[in-house]
PDB file of C-alpha atoms in Angstrom:
ATOM      1  CA  SER A   1     -18.448  25.719   4.940  1.00 84.00           C
ATOM      2  CA  THR A   2     -15.765  28.880   3.919  1.00 92.00           C
ATOM      3  CA  LEU A   3     -14.666  31.850   5.298  1.00 92.00           C
ATOM      4  CA  TRP A   4     -12.857  34.516   3.844  1.00 88.00           C
ATOM      5  CA  LEU A   5      -9.910  36.700   4.691  1.00 92.00           C
ATOM      6  CA  GLY A   6      -9.295  40.245   3.406  1.00 90.00           C
ATOM      7  CA  THR A   7     -12.008  42.919   2.184  1.00 89.00           C
ATOM      8  CA  ALA A   8     -14.976  43.059   0.238  1.00 80.00           C
ATOM      9  CA  GLN A   9     -16.320  46.023  -1.730  1.00 77.00           C
ATOM     10  CA  PRO A  10     -14.803  49.408  -1.439  1.00 70.00           C
ATOM     11  CA  ASN A  11     -15.389  51.309   1.691  1.00 66.00           C
ATOM     12  CA  GLN A  12     -16.499  48.356   3.802  1.00 72.00           C
ATOM     13  CA  THR A  13     -14.517  46.751   6.641  1.00 81.00           C
ATOM     14  CA  HIS A  14     -14.555  43.133   6.742  1.00 89.00           C
ATOM     15  CA  TYR A  15     -13.735  40.921   9.741  1.00 93.00           C
ATOM     16  CA  THR A  16     -13.246  37.397  10.001  1.00 95.00           C
ATOM     17  CA  GLY A  17     -12.997  35.694  13.622  1.00 95.00           C
ATOM     18  CA  PHE A  18     -11.354  32.759  14.642  1.00 97.00           C
ATOM     19  CA  ARG A  19     -12.569  31.512  18.110  1.00 97.00           C
ATOM     20  CA  PHE A  20     -10.122  28.463  19.484  1.00 98.00           C
ATOM     21  CA  THR A  21     -11.331  26.444  22.617  1.00 97.00           C
ATOM     22  CA  ASN A  22      -9.285  24.959  25.076  1.00 98.00           C
ATOM     23  CA  VAL A  23      -6.345  26.786  24.465  1.00 98.00           C
ATOM     24  CA  THR A  24      -3.420  25.203  27.015  1.00 98.00           C
ATOM     25  CA  VAL A  25      -1.205  27.986  27.432  1.00 98.00           C
ATOM     26  CA  PRO A  26      -0.535  28.559  31.191  1.00 98.00           C
ATOM     27  CA  PRO A  27      -0.899  32.098  32.559  1.00 96.00           C
ATOM     28  CA  GLY A  28       2.329  34.252  32.200  1.00 92.00           C
ATOM     29  CA  ALA A  29       4.128  31.949  29.734  1.00 98.00           C
ATOM     30  CA  ILE A  30       6.569  33.574  27.431  1.00 98.00           C
ATOM     31  CA  ILE A  31       5.143  33.155  23.889  1.00 98.00           C
ATOM     32  CA  GLN A  32       8.107  32.112  21.361  1.00 98.00           C
ATOM     33  CA  ASN A  33       6.092  32.233  18.396  1.00 98.00           C
ATOM     34  CA  ALA A  34       2.544  32.195  17.230  1.00 98.00           C
ATOM     35  CA  TYR A  35       0.534  31.869  14.091  1.00 98.00           C
ATOM     36  CA  VAL A  36      -2.902  31.234  12.566  1.00 98.00           C
ATOM     37  CA  GLU A  37      -2.738  28.432  10.041  1.00 98.00           C
ATOM     38  CA  VAL A  38      -5.605  28.312   7.348  1.00 97.00           C
ATOM     39  CA  ASN A  39      -6.276  25.770   4.469  1.00 97.00           C
ATOM     40  CA  SER A  40      -6.906  27.482   0.964  1.00 96.00           C
ATOM     41  CA  SER A  41     -10.291  26.053  -0.187  1.00 95.00           C
ATOM     42  CA  GLN A  42      -9.431  26.850  -3.984  1.00 95.00           C
ATOM     43  CA  ASN A  43      -6.828  27.847  -6.163  1.00 96.00           C
ATOM     44  CA  GLN A  44      -6.571  31.938  -5.873  1.00 93.00           C
ATOM     45  CA  TRP A  45      -4.358  34.491  -6.563  1.00 87.00           C
ATOM     46  CA  LEU A  46      -5.643  37.725  -5.404  1.00 87.00           C
ATOM     47  CA  THR A  47      -3.593  40.156  -3.015  1.00 90.00           C
ATOM     48  CA  ILE A  48      -5.203  40.276   0.417  1.00 92.00           C
ATOM     49  CA  GLY A  49      -4.351  42.192   3.514  1.00 93.00           C
ATOM     50  CA  PHE A  50      -5.281  42.426   7.002  1.00 94.00           C
ATOM     51  CA  THR A  51      -4.510  42.955  10.618  1.00 96.00           C
ATOM     52  CA  LEU A  52      -4.553  40.252  13.353  1.00 98.00           C
ATOM     53  CA  ALA A  53      -5.355  41.096  16.863  1.00 98.00           C
ATOM     54  CA  ALA A  54      -6.949  39.111  19.739  1.00 98.00           C
ATOM     55  CA  GLU A  55     -10.184  39.513  21.555  1.00 98.00           C
ATOM     56  CA  ASP A  56      -9.002  41.517  24.824  1.00 98.00           C
ATOM     57  CA  ALA A  57     -10.379  39.063  27.322  1.00 98.00           C
ATOM     58  CA  GLY A  58      -9.430  36.137  29.565  1.00 97.00           C
ATOM     59  CA  THR A  59     -11.599  33.839  27.639  1.00 97.00           C
ATOM     60  CA  SER A  60     -13.582  34.713  24.468  1.00 97.00           C
ATOM     61  CA  SER A  61     -17.329  34.002  24.130  1.00 95.00           C
ATOM     62  CA  THR A  62     -18.786  32.247  21.121  1.00 95.00           C
ATOM     63  CA  PHE A  63     -19.745  34.691  18.192  1.00 92.00           C
ATOM     64  CA  SER A  64     -23.209  35.515  17.813  1.00 90.00           C
ATOM     65  CA  ALA A  65     -25.782  38.118  16.513  1.00 88.00           C
ATOM     66  CA  GLY A  66     -25.776  39.849  20.018  1.00 87.00           C
ATOM     67  CA  SER A  67     -21.695  39.294  20.456  1.00 87.00           C
ATOM     68  CA  ASN A  68     -20.595  39.796  16.888  1.00 88.00           C
ATOM     69  CA  ILE A  69     -16.896  40.032  15.749  1.00 92.00           C
ATOM     70  CA  SER A  70     -16.729  43.992  15.012  1.00 91.00           C
ATOM     71  CA  SER A  71     -17.778  45.036  18.500  1.00 92.00           C
ATOM     72  CA  ARG A  72     -15.192  43.052  20.577  1.00 95.00           C
ATOM     73  CA  VAL A  73     -12.407  44.900  22.458  1.00 97.00           C
ATOM     74  CA  LEU A  74      -8.874  44.086  20.681  1.00 98.00           C
ATOM     75  CA  THR A  75      -5.785  43.766  21.935  1.00 98.00           C
ATOM     76  CA  SER A  76      -3.267  46.557  21.595  1.00 98.00           C
ATOM     77  CA  ALA A  77      -0.920  44.299  19.994  1.00 98.00           C
ATOM     78  CA  GLN A  78      -1.941  43.931  16.369  1.00 98.00           C
ATOM     79  CA  VAL A  79       0.039  42.395  13.467  1.00 98.00           C
ATOM     80  CA  ALA A  80       0.157  43.417   9.719  1.00 96.00           C
ATOM     81  CA  HIS A  81      -0.288  40.455   7.307  1.00 94.00           C
ATOM     82  CA  SER A  82      -0.603  40.406   3.475  1.00 91.00           C
ATOM     83  CA  PHE A  83      -0.325  37.711   0.744  1.00 88.00           C
ATOM     84  CA  ASN A  84       0.658  38.418  -2.817  1.00 90.00           C
ATOM     85  CA  THR A  85       1.218  34.835  -3.577  1.00 91.00           C
ATOM     86  CA  ASN A  86      -0.985  31.961  -5.360  1.00 94.00           C
ATOM     87  CA  TRP A  87      -2.581  29.808  -2.816  1.00 95.00           C
ATOM     88  CA  LEU A  88      -3.215  26.362  -4.147  1.00 97.00           C
ATOM     89  CA  ALA A  89      -6.534  24.159  -3.009  1.00 96.00           C
ATOM     90  CA  ASN A  90      -6.100  22.116  -0.051  1.00 96.00           C
ATOM     91  CA  ASN A  91      -2.759  23.640   0.954  1.00 97.00           C
ATOM     92  CA  TRP A  92      -1.999  25.040   4.280  1.00 98.00           C
ATOM     93  CA  TYR A  93      -0.647  28.695   4.700  1.00 96.00           C
ATOM     94  CA  GLN A  94       0.633  30.371   7.574  1.00 96.00           C
ATOM     95  CA  THR A  95       0.125  34.228   9.038  1.00 96.00           C
ATOM     96  CA  ASN A  96       3.187  36.161  10.202  1.00 96.00           C
ATOM     97  CA  ASN A  97       4.199  35.577  13.902  1.00 98.00           C
ATOM     98  CA  ILE A  98       1.273  36.984  16.278  1.00 98.00           C
ATOM     99  CA  SER A  99       3.277  36.298  19.386  1.00 98.00           C
ATOM    100  CA  SER A 100       2.693  39.766  20.705  1.00 98.00           C
ATOM    101  CA  VAL A 101      -0.917  39.359  20.416  1.00 98.00           C
ATOM    102  CA  ILE A 102      -1.107  36.070  22.283  1.00 98.00           C
ATOM    103  CA  GLN A 103       1.490  37.519  24.918  1.00 98.00           C
ATOM    104  CA  GLU A 104      -0.876  40.364  25.745  1.00 98.00           C
ATOM    105  CA  VAL A 105      -3.878  37.721  26.326  1.00 98.00           C
ATOM    106  CA  VAL A 106      -1.812  35.206  28.421  1.00 98.00           C
ATOM    107  CA  ASP A 107      -0.537  38.083  30.540  1.00 98.00           C
ATOM    108  CA  ARG A 108      -3.942  39.183  31.734  1.00 98.00           C
ATOM    109  CA  ALA A 109      -4.726  38.538  35.245  1.00 98.00           C
ATOM    110  CA  ASP A 110      -8.004  36.467  34.194  1.00 98.00           C
ATOM    111  CA  TRP A 111      -6.277  34.082  31.626  1.00 98.00           C
ATOM    112  CA  GLN A 112      -6.115  30.557  32.539  1.00 98.00           C
ATOM    113  CA  SER A 113      -4.740  27.677  30.657  1.00 98.00           C
ATOM    114  CA  GLY A 114      -7.820  25.840  28.880  1.00 98.00           C
ATOM    115  CA  ASN A 115      -9.933  29.121  28.028  1.00 98.00           C
ATOM    116  CA  SER A 116     -11.217  30.219  24.884  1.00 98.00           C
ATOM    117  CA  MET A 117      -9.281  32.591  22.600  1.00 98.00           C
ATOM    118  CA  SER A 118     -10.698  34.470  19.517  1.00 98.00           C
ATOM    119  CA  ILE A 119      -7.926  35.945  16.777  1.00 98.00           C
ATOM    120  CA  ILE A 120      -9.739  38.492  14.745  1.00 97.00           C
ATOM    121  CA  ALA A 121      -8.861  39.464  11.312  1.00 96.00           C
ATOM    122  CA  LYS A 122      -9.579  43.055   9.976  1.00 95.00           C
ATOM    123  CA  GLY A 123      -9.374  43.472   6.057  1.00 93.00           C
ATOM    124  CA  THR A 124      -7.084  46.335   5.061  1.00 92.00           C
ATOM    125  CA  GLY A 125      -6.185  45.604   1.432  1.00 83.00           C
ATOM    126  CA  GLY A 126      -8.063  46.556  -1.780  1.00 83.00           C
ATOM    127  CA  ALA A 127     -11.494  46.288  -2.717  1.00 84.00           C
ATOM    128  CA  TRP A 128     -12.474  42.521  -3.053  1.00 86.00           C
ATOM    129  CA  GLY A 129      -8.819  41.519  -2.032  1.00 88.00           C
ATOM    130  CA  ARG A 130      -9.828  38.076  -0.368  1.00 90.00           C
ATOM    131  CA  LYS A 131      -8.770  34.593  -0.043  1.00 93.00           C
ATOM    132  CA  TYR A 132     -11.355  31.789   0.792  1.00 93.00           C
ATOM    133  CA  ILE A 133     -10.261  29.411   3.525  1.00 96.00           C
ATOM    134  CA  GLY A 134     -11.823  26.036   5.304  1.00 95.00           C
ATOM    135  CA  SER A 135     -14.071  26.861   8.254  1.00 94.00           C
ATOM    136  CA  PHE A 136     -14.529  24.601  11.410  1.00 93.00           C
ATOM    137  CA  GLU A 137     -18.263  24.297  10.378  1.00 91.00           C
ATOM    138  CA  GLY A 138     -17.191  22.974   6.946  1.00 89.00           C
ATOM    139  CA  SER A 139     -14.858  20.327   8.103  1.00 91.00           C
ATOM    140  CA  THR A 140     -13.097  20.235  11.777  1.00 93.00           C
ATOM    141  CA  THR A 141      -9.798  18.719   9.587  1.00 93.00           C
ATOM    142  CA  LEU A 142      -9.691  21.810   7.412  1.00 95.00           C
ATOM    143  CA  ALA A 143     -10.324  24.415   9.960  1.00 96.00           C
ATOM    144  CA  PRO A 144      -7.926  27.430  11.171  1.00 97.00           C
ATOM    145  CA  ARG A 145      -5.594  26.350  13.501  1.00 98.00           C
ATOM    146  CA  LEU A 146      -3.721  28.231  16.125  1.00 98.00           C
ATOM    147  CA  VAL A 147      -0.351  27.124  16.610  1.00 98.00           C
ATOM    148  CA  ILE A 148       1.655  28.412  19.732  1.00 98.00           C
ATOM    149  CA  THR A 149       5.058  27.686  21.060  1.00 98.00           C
ATOM    150  CA  TYR A 150       5.856  29.051  24.545  1.00 98.00           C
ATOM    151  CA  GLN A 151       8.093  28.517  27.522  1.00 96.00           C
TER     152      GLN A 151
END
């Protein structure tokens, strides 16, 4: 029912994947702003760090054992992010602007409005630096959101 952003034990890379379906951004749109918004599932004050990229695909397939998060080809555009603030349970928090990441996907020749898009976070912080967030499986109303402003 929850996911986590950040890292696990030392020398272990952790990935968190967010797959958004029916992303209604027209091909070639100019992305002005974009971010992922997450809901904190508990009170937590840990420093976390991660990079955000998208799967470099015109439409993203469902995550599965045969198509896992860490084996996906990512966009060359990636955005670093960190939080060193107290998160309160049931509050929403947003990442840095990832418009360059989204722009790279919607500029692909095989992108169409309504396709699926996956945003992938790769932990970059210190050992056990992670925060827990709501998941789609836990509650559709507390699931991560992809917010995109375009023209």
